[in-house]
Coordinates of C-alpha atoms in Angstrom, one line a residue:
M159 CA 173.4 78.8 205.8
S160 CA 172.1 75.9 203.7
L161 CA 174.7 73.8 201.8
F162 CA 172.7 74.1 198.6
P163 CA 170.9 77.0 196.8
K164 CA 167.1 77.1 197.0
R165 CA 166.9 76.7 193.2
R166 CA 168.6 73.7 191.6
Q167 CA 168.8 72.8 187.9
A168 CA 166.3 70.1 187.1
F169 CA 167.3 66.9 185.4
S170 CA 165.5 66.4 182.0
M171 CA 164.8 63.0 180.4
P172 CA 166.4 62.4 177.1
S173 CA 164.4 62.1 173.9
G174 CA 164.9 60.4 170.6
E175 CA 167.7 58.0 170.0
E176 CA 169.7 58.9 173.1
G177 CA 167.5 56.8 175.4
A178 CA 165.9 54.5 172.8
S179 CA 168.0 51.4 173.5
L180 CA 167.5 51.5 177.2
K181 CA 164.8 49.7 179.2
Q182 CA 162.7 51.7 181.5
E183 CA 163.7 49.6 184.5
E184 CA 167.3 50.3 183.8
I185 CA 166.7 54.1 183.7
T186 CA 164.6 53.8 186.9
R187 CA 167.3 51.8 188.7
A188 CA 170.0 54.2 187.6
R189 CA 168.1 57.3 188.8
Q190 CA 167.6 55.7 192.3
M191 CA 171.3 55.7 193.1
D192 CA 172.5 58.7 195.1
L193 CA 176.0 60.1 194.5
L194 CA 177.4 59.2 197.9
T195 CA 176.5 55.5 197.2
Y196 CA 178.0 55.7 193.7
L197 CA 181.3 57.1 194.9
R198 CA 181.6 54.6 197.7
R199 CA 181.0 51.7 195.3
Y200 CA 182.7 52.8 192.1
E201 CA 185.2 55.6 192.9
P202 CA 186.1 55.4 196.7
E203 CA 189.4 57.2 196.0
E204 CA 187.4 60.3 195.0
L205 CA 185.4 60.6 198.2
V206 CA 186.7 63.0 200.8
H207 CA 185.0 63.7 204.1
F208 CA 184.4 67.5 204.5
S209 CA 182.6 67.8 207.8
G210 CA 179.7 66.2 209.6
S211 CA 177.6 64.4 207.0
T212 CA 179.0 66.5 204.2
Y213 CA 181.5 65.1 201.6
C214 CA 183.3 66.5 198.6
T215 CA 185.4 64.9 195.8
R216 CA 189.2 65.0 195.4
T217 CA 188.9 66.3 191.8
H218 CA 186.4 69.0 192.7
D219 CA 186.7 70.3 196.2
S220 CA 183.8 72.8 195.7
L221 CA 181.4 69.9 194.9
K222 CA 179.6 69.2 198.2
I223 CA 177.5 66.1 198.9
S224 CA 174.9 66.1 201.8
N225 CA 171.5 64.6 202.6
G226 CA 171.1 62.8 199.3
M227 CA 171.9 65.9 197.2
W228 CA 175.0 67.5 195.7
Y229 CA 176.0 70.9 194.4
W230 CA 179.1 72.0 192.5
W231 CA 179.6 75.6 193.7
S232 CA 182.3 76.7 191.3
R233 CA 180.0 75.8 188.3
G234 CA 176.6 76.5 189.8
I235 CA 175.1 73.1 189.0
G236 CA 173.7 70.4 191.2
G237 CA 171.4 67.4 191.4
R238 CA 170.2 64.5 193.5
S239 CA 171.4 61.3 191.8
A240 CA 174.6 59.7 190.6
L241 CA 173.1 59.9 187.2
D242 CA 173.0 63.7 187.3
Y243 CA 176.6 63.6 188.4
L244 CA 177.9 61.4 185.6
I245 CA 176.1 63.6 183.0
K246 CA 176.7 67.1 184.4
V247 CA 180.1 66.7 186.0
K248 CA 181.8 63.7 184.2
G249 CA 180.3 64.7 180.8
L250 CA 179.0 61.2 179.9
E251 CA 176.1 60.7 177.5
F252 CA 172.8 59.6 179.1
R253 CA 173.0 56.1 177.8
Q254 CA 176.5 55.6 178.9
A255 CA 175.7 56.9 182.4
V256 CA 172.7 54.6 182.8
E257 CA 174.7 51.6 181.6
I258 CA 177.3 52.2 184.3
L259 CA 174.7 52.5 187.1
A260 CA 172.5 49.7 185.8
G261 CA 175.5 47.3 185.7
A262 CA 175.4 46.5 181.9
P263 CA 178.6 44.9 180.4
Q264 CA 180.9 47.8 179.5
P265 CA 184.4 49.2 179.7
S266 CA 185.5 50.3 183.2
V267 CA 184.4 53.8 184.5
A268 CA 188.1 54.9 184.3
E269 CA 188.3 53.9 180.6
R270 CA 185.1 55.8 179.8
M271 CA 186.3 58.9 181.6
E272 CA 189.6 58.8 179.7
R273 CA 187.8 58.5 176.4
Q274 CA 185.5 61.4 177.2
K275 CA 188.5 63.6 178.3
K276 CA 190.1 63.0 174.9
K277 CA 187.0 64.2 173.2
T278 CA 186.6 67.3 175.4
V279 CA 188.7 70.4 175.4
Q280 CA 188.0 72.6 178.4
W281 CA 188.6 76.3 178.1
I282 CA 188.7 78.7 181.0
Q283 CA 185.9 81.2 180.9
L284 CA 187.5 84.5 182.0
P285 CA 185.1 87.2 183.2
P286 CA 185.1 90.5 181.2
R287 CA 187.5 93.2 182.3
H288 CA 186.4 96.5 183.8
A289 CA 187.6 99.7 182.0
D290 CA 190.0 100.3 184.9
N291 CA 191.3 98.6 188.1
R292 CA 190.5 101.2 190.7
R293 CA 188.4 99.1 193.0
V294 CA 190.9 96.2 192.9
F295 CA 193.7 98.7 193.6
A296 CA 191.8 100.3 196.5
Y297 CA 190.8 96.9 198.0
L298 CA 194.3 95.5 198.0
S299 CA 195.7 98.7 199.3
R300 CA 193.3 98.6 202.2
R301 CA 194.7 95.2 203.0
G302 CA 198.2 96.7 203.3
I303 CA 199.7 95.6 200.0
D304 CA 202.2 97.9 198.5
P305 CA 200.9 100.0 195.5
E306 CA 204.0 99.3 193.4
I307 CA 203.5 95.5 193.8
I308 CA 199.8 95.9 192.8
R309 CA 200.7 97.9 189.7
C310 CA 203.4 95.3 188.8
C311 CA 200.8 92.5 188.9
I312 CA 198.3 94.4 186.8
K313 CA 200.9 95.5 184.2
S314 CA 202.2 91.9 183.9
G315 CA 198.7 90.5 183.4
L316 CA 198.5 88.6 186.7
L317 CA 195.7 90.7 188.0
Y318 CA 192.6 92.7 186.8
E319 CA 189.2 93.9 187.9
E320 CA 186.1 92.0 186.8
A321 CA 183.5 94.2 185.1
R322 CA 180.2 93.0 186.6
H323 CA 181.0 92.5 190.3
H324 CA 184.4 94.3 190.5
N325 CA 186.1 91.2 191.9
C326 CA 189.8 90.8 191.9
V327 CA 190.8 88.3 189.2
F328 CA 194.2 86.6 190.0
L329 CA 195.5 84.7 186.9
G330 CA 197.8 81.7 186.4
F331 CA 199.4 80.9 183.1
D332 CA 200.7 78.1 181.0
G333 CA 203.2 80.0 179.0
Q334 CA 201.1 82.9 177.5
T335 CA 197.8 81.1 178.0
P336 CA 195.7 81.8 181.1
K337 CA 194.7 78.5 182.7
Y338 CA 193.6 79.5 186.2
A339 CA 191.7 82.4 187.7
M340 CA 190.8 83.1 191.3
L341 CA 188.1 85.6 192.2
R342 CA 188.1 87.7 195.4
G343 CA 185.3 90.2 196.3
T344 CA 186.2 93.8 196.7
H345 CA 182.9 95.3 198.0
S346 CA 182.8 96.6 201.5
G347 CA 182.1 93.7 203.9
S348 CA 182.4 91.1 201.1
T349 CA 184.1 87.8 201.9
F350 CA 183.5 86.1 198.5
V351 CA 186.3 83.8 197.2
G352 CA 185.8 81.5 194.2
E353 CA 187.4 80.0 191.1
V354 CA 186.5 80.8 187.5
P355 CA 184.8 77.8 185.7
G356 CA 187.4 75.8 183.8
S357 CA 190.3 76.8 186.1
D358 CA 193.2 74.3 186.3
K359 CA 194.8 74.4 189.8
R360 CA 198.1 73.1 188.3
F361 CA 198.5 76.6 186.9
S362 CA 197.7 78.6 190.0
F363 CA 198.9 82.2 190.5
A364 CA 202.7 82.5 190.5
F365 CA 204.9 85.6 190.8
P366 CA 206.7 86.8 188.9
R367 CA 204.9 85.8 185.7
L368 CA 208.1 85.3 183.8
Q369 CA 209.9 83.1 186.3
K370 CA 213.6 83.8 186.9
Q371 CA 216.2 81.2 187.7
S372 CA 215.8 81.4 191.5
S373 CA 216.8 78.4 193.5
A374 CA 214.2 79.2 196.2
L375 CA 210.4 79.1 196.2
W376 CA 207.9 80.6 198.7
V377 CA 204.6 78.7 198.8
F378 CA 201.3 80.2 200.0
E379 CA 197.7 79.3 200.2
S380 CA 196.5 82.4 198.4
A381 CA 197.7 85.1 196.1
V382 CA 196.9 87.8 198.6
D383 CA 199.2 86.2 201.1
A384 CA 201.9 86.0 198.5
L385 CA 201.6 89.7 197.8
S386 CA 201.5 90.5 201.5
F387 CA 204.8 88.6 201.9
L388 CA 206.3 90.6 199.0
T389 CA 205.2 93.8 200.6
M390 CA 207.0 92.9 203.9
E391 CA 210.1 91.9 202.0
K392 CA 210.1 95.2 200.1
E393 CA 209.7 97.1 203.4
K394 CA 212.9 95.3 204.6
G395 CA 214.7 96.6 201.5
K396 CA 214.8 93.2 199.8
E397 CA 214.7 92.9 196.0
W398 CA 211.0 91.7 195.9
E399 CA 210.8 91.5 192.1
T400 CA 213.2 88.5 192.1
I401 CA 211.4 86.5 194.8
S402 CA 209.5 83.5 193.4
C403 CA 206.1 82.9 195.0
L404 CA 203.4 80.3 194.3
S405 CA 199.8 80.2 195.5
L406 CA 198.3 76.7 195.9
G407 CA 194.7 78.1 195.5
G408 CA 193.9 76.6 198.9
I409 CA 194.8 73.3 200.5
A410 CA 191.5 71.4 200.3
R411 CA 192.7 69.1 197.5
M412 CA 195.8 68.0 199.2
T413 CA 195.9 64.2 199.3
E414 CA 198.4 61.8 200.7
G415 CA 200.8 60.4 198.2
K416 CA 200.6 63.3 195.8
L417 CA 201.8 66.9 195.9
P418 CA 199.3 69.7 195.2
G419 CA 199.0 70.1 191.4
A420 CA 200.4 73.7 191.4
L421 CA 203.5 72.7 193.4
E422 CA 204.1 69.5 191.6
R423 CA 204.0 71.2 188.2
Y424 CA 206.1 74.2 189.3
V425 CA 209.0 72.1 190.7
K426 CA 209.0 69.9 187.6
E427 CA 209.2 72.9 185.3
H428 CA 211.8 74.7 187.4
R429 CA 214.5 72.1 188.1
Q430 CA 216.7 74.8 189.7
I431 CA 214.5 74.9 192.8
K432 CA 216.5 73.5 195.8
E433 CA 214.8 75.3 198.7
I434 CA 211.1 75.6 199.4
H435 CA 209.6 77.8 202.1
L436 CA 206.1 76.7 203.3
C437 CA 204.3 79.9 204.2
L438 CA 200.9 78.2 204.9
D439 CA 198.3 79.5 207.3
N440 CA 198.9 79.4 211.0
D441 CA 195.8 77.3 211.8
P442 CA 195.3 73.5 212.3
P443 CA 194.7 72.7 208.5
G444 CA 197.7 74.8 207.5
R445 CA 200.0 73.3 210.1
K446 CA 198.9 69.8 209.2
A447 CA 199.4 70.5 205.5
A448 CA 202.9 71.9 206.2
R449 CA 203.9 68.8 208.2
W450 CA 202.7 66.5 205.4
L451 CA 204.5 68.5 202.7
R452 CA 207.8 68.4 204.5
E453 CA 207.6 64.7 204.4
Q454 CA 206.8 64.7 200.7
L455 CA 209.6 67.2 199.8
A456 CA 212.5 65.2 201.2
D457 CA 214.6 66.0 198.2
Y458 CA 214.5 69.7 198.9
M459 CA 215.6 71.9 201.8
V460 CA 212.2 72.8 203.3
V461 CA 211.6 75.7 205.6
D462 CA 208.4 75.8 207.6
A463 CA 207.6 79.5 207.7
P464 CA 204.1 80.3 208.9
P465 CA 203.3 84.0 209.8
V466 CA 204.8 85.0 213.2
R467 CA 201.5 86.7 214.1
G468 CA 197.9 86.2 212.8
K469 CA 196.3 83.4 210.8
D470 CA 198.0 84.2 207.5
Y471 CA 200.5 86.5 205.9
N472 CA 197.9 89.2 205.2
D473 CA 196.9 89.2 208.9
F474 CA 200.6 89.5 209.8
L475 CA 201.0 92.4 207.3
Q476 CA 198.0 94.3 208.6
M477 CA 199.1 93.8 212.2
Q478 CA 202.5 95.2 211.4
K479 CA 200.8 98.3 209.8
G480 CA 198.3 98.7 212.6
I481 CA 195.2 98.2 210.3
W482 CA 194.2 94.7 211.3
G483 CA 190.5 94.1 211.6
Q484 CA 189.5 96.9 209.2
V485 CA 189.0 94.5 206.3
K486 CA 186.6 91.6 206.6
M487 CA 188.2 88.2 206.1
R488 CA 187.2 85.6 203.5
G489 CA 184.1 83.4 203.9
E490 CA 181.1 82.3 201.9
A491 CA 179.1 85.5 201.2
R492 CA 179.3 86.6 197.5
G493 CA 180.8 90.0 196.5

């Protein structure tokens, strides 16, 4: 499968005052710089090698760069040049972006980005809700998750069914305000996983929504794994409602020297946490991430707790119930 869609948004030249003060050679020079060159020259800390000749950025792990082009999958926008990137992703005005790339005297890139952030308020764009949650309920049940736990998530506002594609929508909150939403396809054979535009990973899915004063936290890569773990704890007779779980929304953004945003925010807001269980996937990336996190969390009692069987906790749950292999795992096809 190609890294980029067949159709890409075309870049349009500005008109009127927006480009009036710029020389044509400055615009031409700015449009000649590709994004990979720009990041290496101006923002090397943002550049992350993904695989082969493909790169992504630390801030946006769904923004892929390859063969002189880039595409931001979570937003559905892309381009060829660094100029496209500065305008479409960074939100700069055309003139400002050209000045950066043409090397005109100016404030630093970081200063311009900070000014732009102060002017821009980003709101999460939640998809409309379906009239009921039957497909979400059926899908998660097929994956072995306990019906009572599913109902609890729906009732507390952590989960609902999207109207158009019937995807699961797992929500994360800042107080009463939704700040994060992860989508997961529910159609038969679907492996679609994605984030809603405007999602802030610092507020990823956490259970229960109203956190209790627990001194222990269980950390997972996905919300489905967290609910799978709660199902197994319930089957053991444990008080699953009191167990604090956090989904990182994946581990692609994990960088040395900084905790994942969701985990960093959670432990700062819940000072009572003393013990952290790392329930990350039982694959090379998950094991590497767990080892690195143990080093960063030296002030806590850290327990490395990957699933005993299978790649992740939902695999483990399905194996315990004898239903493993009946539900297709996640991937890149859309639901």
